[in-house]
Each structure stands twice: as structure tokens, then as C-alpha cells.
PDB file of C-alpha atoms in Angstrom:
ATOM      1  CA  ILE C 534      -0.120   0.245  -0.115  1.00  0.00           C
ATOM      2  CA  ALA C 535       2.724   2.567   0.931  1.00  0.00           C
ATOM      3  CA  ALA C 536       4.502   1.806  -2.405  1.00  0.00           C
ATOM      4  CA  LEU C 537       1.520   2.810  -4.505  1.00  0.00           C
ATOM      5  CA  GLN C 538       1.282   6.007  -2.591  1.00  0.00           C
ATOM      6  CA  GLU C 539       4.666   7.075  -3.972  1.00  0.00           C
ATOM      7  CA  LYS C 540       2.992   8.879  -6.699  1.00  0.00           C
ATOM      8  CA  GLU C 541       6.172  10.773  -7.831  1.00  0.00           C
ATOM      9  CA  TYR C 542       8.414   7.676  -7.878  1.00  0.00           C
ATOM     10  CA  LEU C 543       5.847   5.793 -10.159  1.00  0.00           C
ATOM     11  CA  HIS C 544       5.631   8.901 -12.437  1.00  0.00           C
ATOM     12  CA  GLU C 545       9.383   9.146 -12.888  1.00  0.00           C
ATOM     13  CA  SER C 546       9.768   5.312 -13.343  1.00  0.00           C
ATOM     14  CA  TYR C 547       7.035   5.347 -15.920  1.00  0.00           C
ATOM     15  CA  LEU C 548       9.124   8.049 -17.925  1.00  0.00           C
ATOM     16  CA  LEU C 549      12.426   6.410 -17.399  1.00  0.00           C
ATOM     17  CA  ILE C 550      10.812   3.172 -18.977  1.00  0.00           C
ATOM     18  CA  GLN C 551       9.200   5.161 -21.754  1.00  0.00           C
ATOM     19  CA  GLU C 552      12.573   6.800 -22.725  1.00  0.00           C
ATOM     20  CA  GLU C 553      14.658   3.638 -22.358  1.00  0.00           C
ATOM     21  CA  ARG C 554      12.328   1.362 -24.238  1.00  0.00           C
ATOM     22  CA  LYS C 555      12.444   3.699 -27.283  1.00  0.00           C
ATOM     23  CA  TYR C 556      16.317   3.762 -26.937  1.00  0.00           C
ATOM     24  CA  LEU C 557      16.318   0.156 -26.661  1.00  0.00           C
ATOM     25  CA  ILE C 558      14.214  -0.755 -29.584  1.00  0.00           C
ATOM     26  CA  LYS C 559      16.152   1.578 -31.680  1.00  0.00           C
ATOM     27  CA  GLN C 560      19.473   0.204 -30.712  1.00  0.00           C
ATOM     28  CA  LEU C 561      17.944  -3.511 -31.569  1.00  0.00           C
ATOM     29  CA  ILE C 562      16.778  -2.605 -34.746  1.00  0.00           C
ATOM     30  CA  ASN C 563      20.160  -1.040 -35.666  1.00  0.00           C
ATOM     31  CA  LEU C 564      21.472  -4.309 -34.845  1.00  0.00           C
ATOM     32  CA  GLY C 565      19.319  -6.071 -37.187  1.00  0.00           C
ATOM     33  CA  ALA C 566      16.605  -7.467 -34.823  1.00  0.00           C
ATOM     34  CA  LYS C 567      12.956  -7.649 -35.481  1.00  0.00           C
ATOM     35  CA  VAL C 568      11.345  -5.905 -32.266  1.00  0.00           C
ATOM     36  CA  TYR C 569       7.845  -6.552 -31.489  1.00  0.00           C
ATOM     37  CA  GLY C 570       5.824  -3.833 -29.998  1.00  0.00           C
ATOM     38  CA  SER C 571       5.784  -3.236 -26.239  1.00  0.00           C
ATOM     39  CA  GLU C 572       4.003  -1.220 -23.666  1.00  0.00           C
ATOM     40  CA  ALA C 573       5.780  -3.010 -20.782  1.00  0.00           C
ATOM     41  CA  ASN C 574       9.067  -2.655 -18.780  1.00  0.00           C
ATOM     42  CA  TYR C 575      10.667  -5.597 -21.301  1.00  0.00           C
ATOM     43  CA  ILE C 576      11.085  -5.858 -25.192  1.00  0.00           C
ATOM     44  CA  PHE C 577      10.449  -8.968 -27.139  1.00  0.00           C
ATOM     45  CA  PHE C 578      12.588  -9.225 -30.256  1.00  0.00           C
ATOM     46  CA  TYR C 579      13.930 -11.906 -32.830  1.00  0.00           C
ATOM     47  CA  LEU C 580      17.603 -12.061 -33.603  1.00  0.00           C
ATOM     48  CA  PRO C 581      18.461 -15.405 -35.298  1.00  0.00           C
ATOM     49  CA  GLN C 582      22.307 -14.812 -35.016  1.00  0.00           C
ATOM     50  CA  PRO C 583      24.195 -15.881 -32.806  1.00  0.00           C
ATOM     51  CA  GLU C 584      22.671 -18.815 -31.922  1.00  0.00           C
ATOM     52  CA  ASN C 585      24.276 -18.794 -28.456  1.00  0.00           C
ATOM     53  CA  LEU C 586      23.480 -15.198 -27.644  1.00  0.00           C
ATOM     54  CA  PRO C 587      22.188 -15.922 -24.060  1.00  0.00           C
ATOM     55  CA  GLU C 588      25.609 -17.772 -23.199  1.00  0.00           C
ATOM     56  CA  LEU C 589      27.722 -14.935 -24.836  1.00  0.00           C
ATOM     57  CA  LEU C 590      25.835 -12.255 -22.948  1.00  0.00           C
ATOM     58  CA  HIS C 591      26.174 -14.185 -19.617  1.00  0.00           C
ATOM     59  CA  GLU C 592      29.933 -14.335 -20.350  1.00  0.00           C
ATOM     60  CA  ARG C 593      29.753 -10.363 -20.253  1.00  0.00           C
ATOM     61  CA  GLY C 594      27.568 -10.116 -17.283  1.00  0.00           C
ATOM     62  CA  TYR C 595      24.099  -9.506 -18.991  1.00  0.00           C
ATOM     63  CA  LEU C 596      20.953 -12.204 -18.441  1.00  0.00           C
ATOM     64  CA  ILE C 597      18.695 -12.363 -21.589  1.00  0.00           C
ATOM     65  CA  ARG C 598      15.348 -14.392 -21.455  1.00  0.00           C
ATOM     66  CA  SER C 599      15.116 -16.974 -24.538  1.00  0.00           C
ATOM     67  CA  CYS C 600      11.603 -17.487 -25.499  1.00  0.00           C
ATOM     68  CA  ALA C 601      12.389 -20.726 -27.627  1.00  0.00           C
ATOM     69  CA  ASN C 602      10.320 -22.643 -25.344  1.00  0.00           C
ATOM     70  CA  TYR C 603       7.310 -20.430 -25.536  1.00  0.00           C
ATOM     71  CA  HIS C 604       4.415 -21.826 -27.732  1.00  0.00           C
ATOM     72  CA  ASN C 605       5.083 -21.520 -31.522  1.00  0.00           C
ATOM     73  CA  LEU C 606       8.424 -19.851 -31.115  1.00  0.00           C
ATOM     74  CA  GLN C 607      11.654 -21.059 -31.946  1.00  0.00           C
ATOM     75  CA  ALA C 608      15.350 -20.019 -30.996  1.00  0.00           C
ATOM     76  CA  GLY C 609      16.304 -16.571 -31.734  1.00  0.00           C
ATOM     77  CA  TYR C 610      13.332 -15.142 -29.868  1.00  0.00           C
ATOM     78  CA  TYR C 611      14.227 -13.311 -26.874  1.00  0.00           C
ATOM     79  CA  ARG C 612      13.159 -10.999 -23.812  1.00  0.00           C
ATOM     80  CA  ILE C 613      15.104  -8.059 -22.042  1.00  0.00           C
ATOM     81  CA  ALA C 614      14.268  -5.812 -19.292  1.00  0.00           C
ATOM     82  CA  VAL C 615      14.138  -2.135 -19.912  1.00  0.00           C
ATOM     83  CA  LYS C 616      16.844  -0.758 -17.232  1.00  0.00           C
ATOM     84  CA  THR C 617      18.560   2.449 -16.743  1.00  0.00           C
ATOM     85  CA  ARG C 618      20.517   4.253 -19.589  1.00  0.00           C
ATOM     86  CA  VAL C 619      23.883   2.968 -18.127  1.00  0.00           C
ATOM     87  CA  GLN C 620      22.755  -0.685 -17.850  1.00  0.00           C
ATOM     88  CA  ASN C 621      21.138  -0.507 -21.162  1.00  0.00           C
ATOM     89  CA  ARG C 622      24.302   1.259 -22.890  1.00  0.00           C
ATOM     90  CA  GLY C 623      26.173  -1.971 -21.522  1.00  0.00           C
ATOM     91  CA  LEU C 624      23.813  -4.553 -22.964  1.00  0.00           C
ATOM     92  CA  ILE C 625      24.047  -3.057 -26.253  1.00  0.00           C
ATOM     93  CA  LYS C 626      27.571  -3.148 -26.292  1.00  0.00           C
ATOM     94  CA  ALA C 627      27.711  -6.580 -25.121  1.00  0.00           C
ATOM     95  CA  LEU C 628      25.170  -7.726 -27.969  1.00  0.00           C
ATOM     96  CA  LYS C 629      27.485  -5.785 -30.433  1.00  0.00           C
ATOM     97  CA  GLU C 630      30.481  -7.708 -29.117  1.00  0.00           C
ATOM     98  CA  ALA C 631      28.501 -11.036 -29.463  1.00  0.00           C
ATOM     99  CA  ILE C 632      27.403 -10.385 -32.964  1.00  0.00           C
ATOM    100  CA  LYS C 633      30.924  -9.332 -33.813  1.00  0.00           C
ATOM    101  CA  THR C 634      32.333 -12.648 -32.099  1.00  0.00           C
ATOM    102  CA  CYS C 635      29.744 -14.619 -34.175  1.00  0.00           C
ATOM    103  CA  ALA C 636      30.747 -13.086 -37.370  1.00  0.00           C
ATOM    104  CA  LEU C 637      34.418 -13.773 -36.957  1.00  0.00           C
ATOM    105  CA  TYR C 638      33.497 -17.650 -37.235  1.00  0.00           C
TER     106      TYR C 638
END
């Protein structure tokens, strides 16, 4: 109940998520991902390569949710959380490194 009364915090969180969601969507599209619409604090997207993306990101300190076990989905579908700009930049950097690593092989 007390958390719901923190209207300023809720408003600031809402604005942060809106702004950061736009940033992440733009960055993912620039990396070649197909991004699906979202109004939540996570983003659902498809990026077929590299196939071991969750492992590559985990090595770099980032967790990404594979959605391959969702009904009617396959490998390459993922979900990421919308976080702060610093965290989101780090994730995008790690994604770029993972894609570059894949391209080398």
C-alpha cells in the first residue's frame, strides 16, 4: 500500500521506462533485430544470430531470456528488461560484441 502512494516515484519510473524502451528498440533495430511492440518494462525481439546469444551475453555479465520454449516460437526469440541508460548501454555494447564474435567464425 505504501509503495502505491509514492506517486512521484511511479511517475518517474514510468517516464524512465518509456524513454529507455525507445532507446533499446532503436538500438536493437540497428543491430538487425525484429522488435515487437511493447508497452511493458521489457522488449520482445527476434535475432537469429548468434545462436548462443544468451551464453555470450552471460559471459559479459548480462542475462537475456530465451523465448524458444514459448508455444509456437523457436530459437532466436528473446526478451530483455528495460533498465537504466547505463545498464542499457552496457547491454547494447555486449550485444554488439556477441554479434561481432559470431561474424568472425
